[in-house]
Short mmCIF file of C-alpha atoms in Angstrom, two decimals:
data_model
loop_
_atom_site.label_atom_id
_atom_site.label_comp_id
_atom_site.label_asym_id
_atom_site.label_seq_id
_atom_site.Cartn_x
_atom_site.Cartn_y
_atom_site.Cartn_z
CA UNK A 8 163.17 128.81 131.86
CA UNK A 9 164.96 127.09 134.75
CA UNK A 10 163.33 129.47 137.22
CA UNK A 11 159.89 128.63 135.81
CA UNK A 12 160.68 124.91 136.01
CA UNK A 13 161.88 125.37 139.59
CA UNK A 14 158.61 127.13 140.49
CA UNK A 15 156.67 124.27 138.87
CA UNK A 16 158.73 121.76 140.86
CA UNK A 17 157.94 123.75 144.01
CA UNK A 18 154.22 123.33 143.30
CA UNK A 19 154.70 119.55 143.56
CA UNK A 20 155.47 119.86 147.26
CA UNK A 21 152.62 119.03 149.68
CA UNK A 22 150.48 122.05 150.51
CA UNK A 23 151.74 122.09 154.12
CA UNK A 24 155.35 122.42 152.91
CA UNK A 25 154.49 125.14 150.42
CA UNK A 26 152.78 127.17 153.12
CA UNK A 27 155.64 126.69 155.58
CA UNK A 28 158.67 126.99 153.28
CA UNK A 29 157.35 128.17 149.91
CA UNK A 30 158.15 131.88 150.35
CA UNK A 31 161.62 131.07 151.73
CA UNK A 32 162.45 128.73 148.85
CA UNK A 33 161.28 131.33 146.31
CA UNK A 34 163.48 133.93 148.01
CA UNK A 35 166.39 131.46 147.89
CA UNK A 36 165.80 130.88 144.16
CA UNK A 37 165.84 134.64 143.59
CA UNK A 38 169.10 134.97 145.54
CA UNK A 39 170.96 132.00 144.11
CA UNK A 40 169.34 131.45 140.72
CA UNK A 41 168.15 128.21 139.20
CA UNK A 42 169.59 125.46 137.01
CA UNK A 43 168.60 121.95 135.88
CA UNK A 44 170.44 120.65 138.97
CA UNK A 45 168.33 122.88 141.23
CA UNK A 46 165.12 121.70 139.50
CA UNK A 47 166.15 118.05 139.98
CA UNK A 48 166.97 118.78 143.62
CA UNK A 49 163.53 120.31 144.16
CA UNK A 50 161.84 117.31 142.52
CA UNK A 51 163.75 114.97 144.86
CA UNK A 52 162.82 117.15 147.80
CA UNK A 53 159.13 117.10 146.80
CA UNK A 54 159.14 113.30 146.59
CA UNK A 55 160.84 113.04 149.98
CA UNK A 56 158.32 115.48 151.49
CA UNK A 57 155.43 113.31 150.27
CA UNK A 58 157.00 110.05 151.41
CA UNK A 59 158.38 111.26 154.76
CA UNK A 60 156.37 114.28 155.86
CA UNK A 61 157.86 116.22 158.76
CA UNK A 62 155.53 116.81 161.69
CA UNK A 63 156.74 120.41 161.98
CA UNK A 64 154.59 121.37 158.95
CA UNK A 65 151.49 119.44 160.02
CA UNK A 66 149.87 122.51 161.56
CA UNK A 67 149.97 124.45 158.28
CA UNK A 68 146.98 122.53 156.91
CA UNK A 69 143.85 122.01 158.97
CA UNK A 70 142.28 118.57 159.37
CA UNK A 71 139.33 119.74 157.27
CA UNK A 72 141.66 120.83 154.45
CA UNK A 73 143.59 117.56 154.67
CA UNK A 74 140.39 115.57 154.20
CA UNK A 75 139.33 117.72 151.23
CA UNK A 76 142.76 117.35 149.63
CA UNK A 77 142.76 113.61 150.28
CA UNK A 78 139.34 113.17 148.66
CA UNK A 79 140.42 115.24 145.64
CA UNK A 80 143.65 113.26 145.27
CA UNK A 81 141.88 109.91 145.37
CA UNK A 82 139.36 111.14 142.80
CA UNK A 83 142.15 112.19 140.44
CA UNK A 84 143.86 108.83 140.96
CA UNK A 85 140.59 107.04 140.20
CA UNK A 86 140.17 108.86 136.88
CA UNK A 87 143.70 107.88 135.84
CA UNK A 88 143.15 104.33 137.13
CA UNK A 89 139.89 104.05 135.16
CA UNK A 90 141.57 105.33 131.99
CA UNK A 91 144.28 102.66 132.39
CA UNK A 92 141.53 100.14 133.14
CA UNK A 93 139.87 101.00 129.85
CA UNK A 94 143.16 100.12 128.17
CA UNK A 95 143.12 96.78 129.99
CA UNK A 96 139.55 96.22 128.80
CA UNK A 97 140.55 96.89 125.18
CA UNK A 98 143.59 94.61 125.52
CA UNK A 99 141.57 91.67 126.84
CA UNK A 100 138.29 91.98 124.92
CA UNK A 101 139.13 89.47 122.18
CA UNK A 102 137.45 86.06 121.83
CA UNK A 103 140.75 84.37 122.66
CA UNK A 104 140.52 85.60 126.24
CA UNK A 105 137.02 84.19 126.68
CA UNK A 106 138.34 80.85 125.44
CA UNK A 107 141.37 81.06 127.75
CA UNK A 108 139.01 81.81 130.64
CA UNK A 109 136.92 78.74 129.86
CA UNK A 110 140.04 76.59 129.93
CA UNK A 111 141.59 78.14 133.04
CA UNK A 112 139.59 79.08 136.13
CA UNK A 113 142.25 81.44 137.44
CA UNK A 114 142.18 83.58 134.28
CA UNK A 115 138.38 83.68 134.34
CA UNK A 116 138.24 84.31 138.10
CA UNK A 117 140.79 87.13 138.03
CA UNK A 118 139.05 88.78 135.06
CA UNK A 119 135.68 88.55 136.81
CA UNK A 120 137.17 89.94 140.03
CA UNK A 121 138.57 92.88 138.07
CA UNK A 122 135.15 93.67 136.62
CA UNK A 123 133.38 93.39 139.98
CA UNK A 124 135.99 95.53 141.74
CA UNK A 125 135.73 98.16 139.01
CA UNK A 126 131.98 98.38 139.60
CA UNK A 127 132.47 98.58 143.37
CA UNK A 128 135.02 101.40 143.04
CA UNK A 129 132.83 103.34 140.61
CA UNK A 130 129.86 102.98 142.95
CA UNK A 131 132.00 104.23 145.86
CA UNK A 132 133.06 107.26 143.80
CA UNK A 133 129.44 108.09 142.95
CA UNK A 134 128.17 107.54 146.52
CA UNK A 135 131.00 109.59 148.02
CA UNK A 136 130.88 112.39 145.47
CA UNK A 137 127.13 112.82 144.99
CA UNK A 138 126.41 114.68 148.28
CA UNK A 139 129.38 116.98 147.66
CA UNK A 140 128.28 117.69 144.09
CA UNK A 141 124.75 118.53 145.23
CA UNK A 142 126.14 120.79 147.96
CA UNK A 143 128.33 122.57 145.41
CA UNK A 144 125.43 123.05 143.00
CA UNK A 145 123.21 124.40 145.81
CA UNK A 146 125.88 126.88 146.80
CA UNK A 147 126.89 127.81 143.26
CA UNK A 148 124.64 130.85 143.33
CA UNK A 149 126.33 132.25 146.45
CA UNK A 150 129.90 131.23 145.71
CA UNK A 151 131.34 132.37 142.38
CA UNK A 152 134.29 129.97 142.59
CA UNK A 153 131.98 127.01 143.18
CA UNK A 154 129.82 128.19 140.25
CA UNK A 155 132.84 128.43 137.94
CA UNK A 156 134.03 124.99 139.03
CA UNK A 157 130.56 123.52 138.43
CA UNK A 158 130.28 125.17 134.99
CA UNK A 159 133.73 123.91 134.01
CA UNK A 160 132.82 120.36 135.05
CA UNK A 161 129.57 120.54 133.10
CA UNK A 162 131.50 121.82 130.09
CA UNK A 163 133.90 118.86 130.33
CA UNK A 164 131.01 116.40 130.51
CA UNK A 165 129.30 118.09 127.54
CA UNK A 166 132.50 117.96 125.49
CA UNK A 167 132.92 114.27 126.22
CA UNK A 168 129.28 113.59 125.36
CA UNK A 169 129.74 115.37 122.02
CA UNK A 170 132.94 113.39 121.34
CA UNK A 171 131.13 110.13 122.15
CA UNK A 172 128.31 111.08 119.76
CA UNK A 173 130.95 111.72 117.11
CA UNK A 174 132.57 108.36 117.76
CA UNK A 175 129.22 106.57 117.44
CA UNK A 176 128.53 108.45 114.19
CA UNK A 177 131.90 107.44 112.75
CA UNK A 178 131.41 103.83 113.87
CA UNK A 179 128.04 103.66 112.11
CA UNK A 180 128.96 105.66 109.02
CA UNK A 181 127.85 104.31 105.65
CA UNK A 182 130.04 103.51 103.83
CA UNK A 183 132.28 102.38 106.68
CA UNK A 184 135.40 104.46 107.33
CA UNK A 185 138.86 103.02 106.88
CA UNK A 186 140.61 101.22 109.73
CA UNK A 187 143.06 104.11 110.05
CA UNK A 188 140.29 106.70 110.42
CA UNK A 189 138.48 104.46 112.90
CA UNK A 190 141.63 104.02 114.98
CA UNK A 191 142.40 107.75 114.90
CA UNK A 192 138.82 108.59 115.91
CA UNK A 193 138.95 106.11 118.77
CA UNK A 194 142.32 107.41 119.91
CA UNK A 195 141.09 111.01 119.82
CA UNK A 196 137.97 110.03 121.75
CA UNK A 197 140.08 108.26 124.38
CA UNK A 198 142.47 111.21 124.78
CA UNK A 199 139.56 113.64 125.01
CA UNK A 200 137.85 111.40 127.55
CA UNK A 201 140.96 111.39 129.72
CA UNK A 202 141.32 115.16 129.40
CA UNK A 203 137.65 115.67 130.30
CA UNK A 204 137.99 113.31 133.26
CA UNK A 205 141.01 115.17 134.56
CA UNK A 206 139.23 118.49 133.94
CA UNK A 207 136.24 117.31 135.97
CA UNK A 208 138.49 116.25 138.81
CA UNK A 209 140.37 119.55 138.84
CA UNK A 210 137.02 121.37 138.90
CA UNK A 211 135.87 119.08 141.70
CA UNK A 212 139.02 119.81 143.71
CA UNK A 213 138.52 123.55 143.25
CA UNK A 214 134.85 123.30 144.21
CA UNK A 215 135.65 121.05 147.17
CA UNK A 216 138.07 123.63 148.50
CA UNK A 217 135.43 126.38 148.73
CA UNK A 218 132.08 124.63 149.26
CA UNK A 219 130.70 124.41 152.80
CA UNK A 220 129.90 120.86 153.81
CA UNK A 221 129.17 119.30 157.16
CA UNK A 222 131.90 117.23 158.84
CA UNK A 223 129.61 114.20 158.53
CA UNK A 224 129.43 114.57 154.72
CA UNK A 225 133.17 115.12 154.54
CA UNK A 226 133.82 112.04 156.67
CA UNK A 227 131.53 110.04 154.37
CA UNK A 228 133.46 111.23 151.32
CA UNK A 229 136.74 110.28 152.97
CA UNK A 230 135.48 106.80 153.83
CA UNK A 231 134.38 106.40 150.21
CA UNK A 232 137.89 107.48 149.18
CA UNK A 233 139.36 104.79 151.44
CA UNK A 234 137.08 102.18 149.81
CA UNK A 235 138.12 103.36 146.33
CA UNK A 236 141.80 103.17 147.29
CA UNK A 237 141.47 99.68 148.77
CA UNK A 238 139.60 98.61 145.65
CA UNK A 239 142.38 99.97 143.44
CA UNK A 240 144.90 97.94 145.47
CA UNK A 241 142.73 94.82 145.08
CA UNK A 242 142.33 95.51 141.35
CA UNK A 243 146.09 95.73 141.02
CA UNK A 244 146.49 92.37 142.77
CA UNK A 245 143.80 90.77 140.59
CA UNK A 246 145.52 92.09 137.46
CA UNK A 247 148.81 90.59 138.64
CA UNK A 248 147.09 87.21 139.15
CA UNK A 249 145.50 87.52 135.68
CA UNK A 250 148.85 88.24 134.04
CA UNK A 251 150.66 85.37 135.80
CA UNK A 252 147.84 82.95 134.95
CA UNK A 253 147.81 84.12 131.33
CA UNK A 254 151.56 83.63 130.97
CA UNK A 255 151.37 80.17 132.55
CA UNK A 256 148.23 78.80 130.92
CA UNK A 257 148.01 80.67 127.60
CA UNK A 258 151.52 81.73 126.56
CA UNK A 259 150.52 81.88 122.89
CA UNK A 260 147.76 84.39 123.66
CA UNK A 261 150.08 86.33 125.97
CA UNK A 262 152.61 86.68 123.15
CA UNK A 263 150.14 87.90 120.52
CA UNK A 264 150.59 91.35 119.07
CA UNK A 265 148.71 94.13 120.84
CA UNK A 266 148.47 97.89 120.98
CA UNK A 267 148.82 100.44 118.16
CA UNK A 268 150.26 98.71 115.08
CA UNK A 269 150.81 95.57 117.21
CA UNK A 270 154.04 96.99 118.56
CA UNK A 271 153.77 95.20 121.89
CA UNK A 272 152.50 91.83 123.02
CA UNK A 273 149.44 91.24 125.18
CA UNK A 274 151.70 90.35 128.11
CA UNK A 275 153.72 93.54 127.74
CA UNK A 276 150.57 95.65 127.47
CA UNK A 277 149.02 94.08 130.55
CA UNK A 278 152.37 94.37 132.35
CA UNK A 279 152.54 98.09 131.61
CA UNK A 280 148.94 98.52 132.72
CA UNK A 281 149.74 96.61 135.90
CA UNK A 282 152.67 98.93 136.59
CA UNK A 283 150.45 101.96 136.09
CA UNK A 284 147.78 100.47 138.38
CA UNK A 285 150.37 99.87 141.11
CA UNK A 286 151.81 103.38 140.86
CA UNK A 287 148.41 105.09 140.88
CA UNK A 288 147.13 102.95 143.76
CA UNK A 289 150.29 103.75 145.74
CA UNK A 290 149.80 107.49 145.17
CA UNK A 291 146.16 107.23 146.27
CA UNK A 292 147.18 105.27 149.37
CA UNK A 293 149.74 107.96 150.18
CA UNK A 294 147.02 110.61 149.90
CA UNK A 295 144.72 108.67 152.21
CA UNK A 296 147.48 107.99 154.72
CA UNK A 297 148.10 111.71 155.22
CA UNK A 298 144.45 112.29 156.00
CA UNK A 299 143.35 111.73 159.56
CA UNK A 300 139.63 111.14 159.44
CA UNK A 301 139.33 111.07 163.20
CA UNK A 302 140.27 114.75 163.42
CA UNK A 303 137.22 115.87 161.46
CA UNK A 304 134.92 117.09 164.26
CA UNK B 15 173.29 108.26 170.25
CA UNK B 16 173.29 109.42 166.64
CA UNK B 17 171.18 112.55 166.23
CA UNK B 18 172.19 113.48 162.76
CA UNK B 19 173.95 111.05 160.51
CA UNK B 20 177.10 109.06 160.11
CA UNK B 21 178.03 110.79 156.84
CA UNK B 22 180.47 113.69 157.10
CA UNK B 23 178.72 115.49 154.23
CA UNK B 24 175.21 114.89 155.57
CA UNK B 25 173.15 118.03 154.92
CA UNK B 26 171.89 118.07 158.52
CA UNK B 27 175.43 118.05 159.88
CA UNK B 28 176.52 120.77 157.47
CA UNK B 29 173.52 122.96 158.34
CA UNK B 30 174.06 122.54 162.09
CA UNK B 31 177.74 123.38 161.70
CA UNK B 32 176.81 126.52 159.80
CA UNK B 33 174.22 127.58 162.40
CA UNK B 34 176.72 126.99 165.22
CA UNK B 35 178.27 130.26 164.05
CA UNK B 36 175.01 132.20 164.56
CA UNK B 37 171.49 132.47 163.08
CA UNK B 38 171.33 132.38 159.27
CA UNK B 39 168.64 132.22 156.60
CA UNK B 40 168.60 129.73 153.73
CA UNK B 41 170.81 131.56 151.26
CA UNK B 42 173.39 132.43 153.93
CA UNK B 43 173.50 128.77 155.02
CA UNK B 44 174.13 127.54 151.48
CA UNK B 45 176.86 130.14 150.92
CA UNK B 46 178.55 129.26 154.23
CA UNK B 47 178.39 125.51 153.59
CA UNK B 48 179.82 125.94 150.10
CA UNK B 49 182.66 128.09 151.45
CA UNK B 50 183.55 125.78 154.33
CA UNK B 51 182.86 122.32 152.91
CA UNK B 52 182.78 122.87 149.15
CA UNK B 53 179.28 121.33 149.05
CA UNK B 54 176.46 123.02 147.16
CA UNK B 55 173.16 122.42 148.91
CA UNK B 56 170.16 122.67 146.60
CA UNK B 57 166.94 124.20 147.96
CA UNK B 58 165.19 120.83 148.15
CA UNK B 59 168.06 119.30 150.12
CA UNK B 60 168.43 122.35 152.35
CA UNK B 61 164.80 122.64 153.35
CA UNK B 62 164.48 118.89 153.74
CA UNK B 63 167.33 119.09 156.25
CA UNK B 64 165.86 122.17 157.96
CA UNK B 65 162.46 120.48 158.39
CA UNK B 66 164.05 117.31 159.84
CA UNK B 67 166.28 119.30 162.21
CA UNK B 68 163.31 121.37 163.33
CA UNK B 69 161.31 118.18 163.89
CA UNK B 70 164.04 116.85 166.20
CA UNK B 71 164.25 120.14 168.09
CA UNK B 72 167.84 120.78 167.02
CA UNK B 73 167.06 124.16 165.42
CA UNK B 74 164.43 126.87 165.82
CA UNK B 75 162.89 129.09 163.19
CA UNK B 76 163.06 132.82 163.94
CA UNK B 77 160.63 135.46 162.66
CA UNK B 78 160.85 136.07 158.92
CA UNK B 79 162.56 139.13 157.48
CA UNK B 80 161.01 139.86 154.06
CA UNK B 81 160.39 136.20 153.17
CA UNK B 82 163.84 135.20 154.43
CA UNK B 83 163.50 133.33 157.70
CA UNK B 84 166.62 132.85 159.83
CA UNK B 85 167.19 129.68 161.83
CA UNK B 86 169.15 129.25 165.06
CA UNK B 87 170.68 126.18 166.65
CA UNK B 88 169.20 125.05 169.98
CA UNK B 89 170.97 123.64 173.05
CA UNK B 90 170.02 120.13 171.94
CA UNK B 91 171.40 120.96 168.50
CA UNK B 92 174.73 122.07 169.99
CA UNK B 93 174.97 118.85 172.00
CA UNK B 94 174.16 116.70 168.96
CA UNK B 95 176.63 118.59 166.81
CA UNK B 96 179.38 118.26 169.44
CA UNK B 97 178.79 114.50 169.71
CA UNK B 98 178.81 114.03 165.93
CA UNK B 99 181.94 116.11 165.43
CA UNK B 100 183.72 114.25 168.27
CA UNK B 101 182.92 110.95 166.55
CA UNK B 102 184.19 112.27 163.23
CA UNK B 103 187.35 113.57 164.93
CA UNK B 104 188.04 110.08 166.31
CA UNK B 105 187.55 108.61 162.83
CA UNK B 106 189.87 111.22 161.28
CA UNK B 107 192.57 110.74 163.94
CA UNK B 108 192.40 106.96 163.70
CA UNK B 109 192.46 106.95 159.92
CA UNK B 110 195.38 109.37 159.70
CA UNK B 111 197.48 107.51 162.27
CA UNK B 112 196.89 104.19 160.49
CA UNK B 113 197.82 105.76 157.15
CA UNK B 114 201.04 107.12 158.63
CA UNK B 115 201.81 103.77 160.23
CA UNK B 116 201.26 101.87 157.00
CA UNK B 117 203.35 104.40 155.02
CA UNK B 118 206.13 104.16 157.59
CA UNK B 119 206.07 100.40 157.43
CA UNK B 120 206.01 100.28 153.62
#
């Protein structure tokens, strides 16, 4: 069990480290065994390797691979960011927020900025990903791994479409379903949506690793990834402004019950979402930082 | 100039001290460090130290032997280790003499 956990922890290291030291660390684990302390040590080492990469391992991953990995990382971060953003949307969709916005320009302005930035980021994802998706589909016939990745992504999209159809059916059922059934259906749909989104991203990363694309297309995808990352940072800042304005101008609304069974307040929910936004944006920025676009020929 | 660290149990210092005795691979380094200093280096800590030392040119990686790659200390590594150990020796000597003086005076 500890050995398996240690191997999983090893997979969290950057690819360059795994290529350079992976075999040695596995040999060391075989020689000295594993324990919870060893697993924790590997997790700390993986974090340190991401935050302070050593230049000695830089040559293990080509510039082309670094760009592909960076694009894939940002895409995964965007899916998680969007899922959290959907939570923010559900938290702030009530009529009370519209009224608070009418009374306070900062609340309204921050909320509007969040919506605009979300559209900008989504557009950047589509513009950056579309050429790569078309390239993967064109090459699917010649490359079995690209074909499997494309089929898996299509399967994820189909599953989510079916789940959405089910949600719409439940929402429009006559007679209407109970609140509990509606909440459970919505929760299941949300979880499935997140799983399908992550599945699509993993398929995209696998396809991106094997598909042949021109350096120009790859550079375009990386620039789109930079735009998405900057937008996530701006979204995080706008959410912080929204939360501060809400607490200052509408403390009653901020203190209202929110979330499943009203276990948290609006302010706590938005605060947690803000924390998640900040963490995800930081991870995306780290992924972009390690990618040197100028080295793509 | 501080090449390594100011902590006497810094992993980099312990690894360099171990390699001063000859090339060793990862497991041999951890065994030697545990024997000499009583410190158990985990794989994450060890390879973090090895990558930083290699970055600074204080150690070299040698060809692998069945997935176990030995490392050797370089000339720059020997110089850095000597400087660090000399500093620690001064700290030890000063601390011990002050302890003795304060015990004698007490």
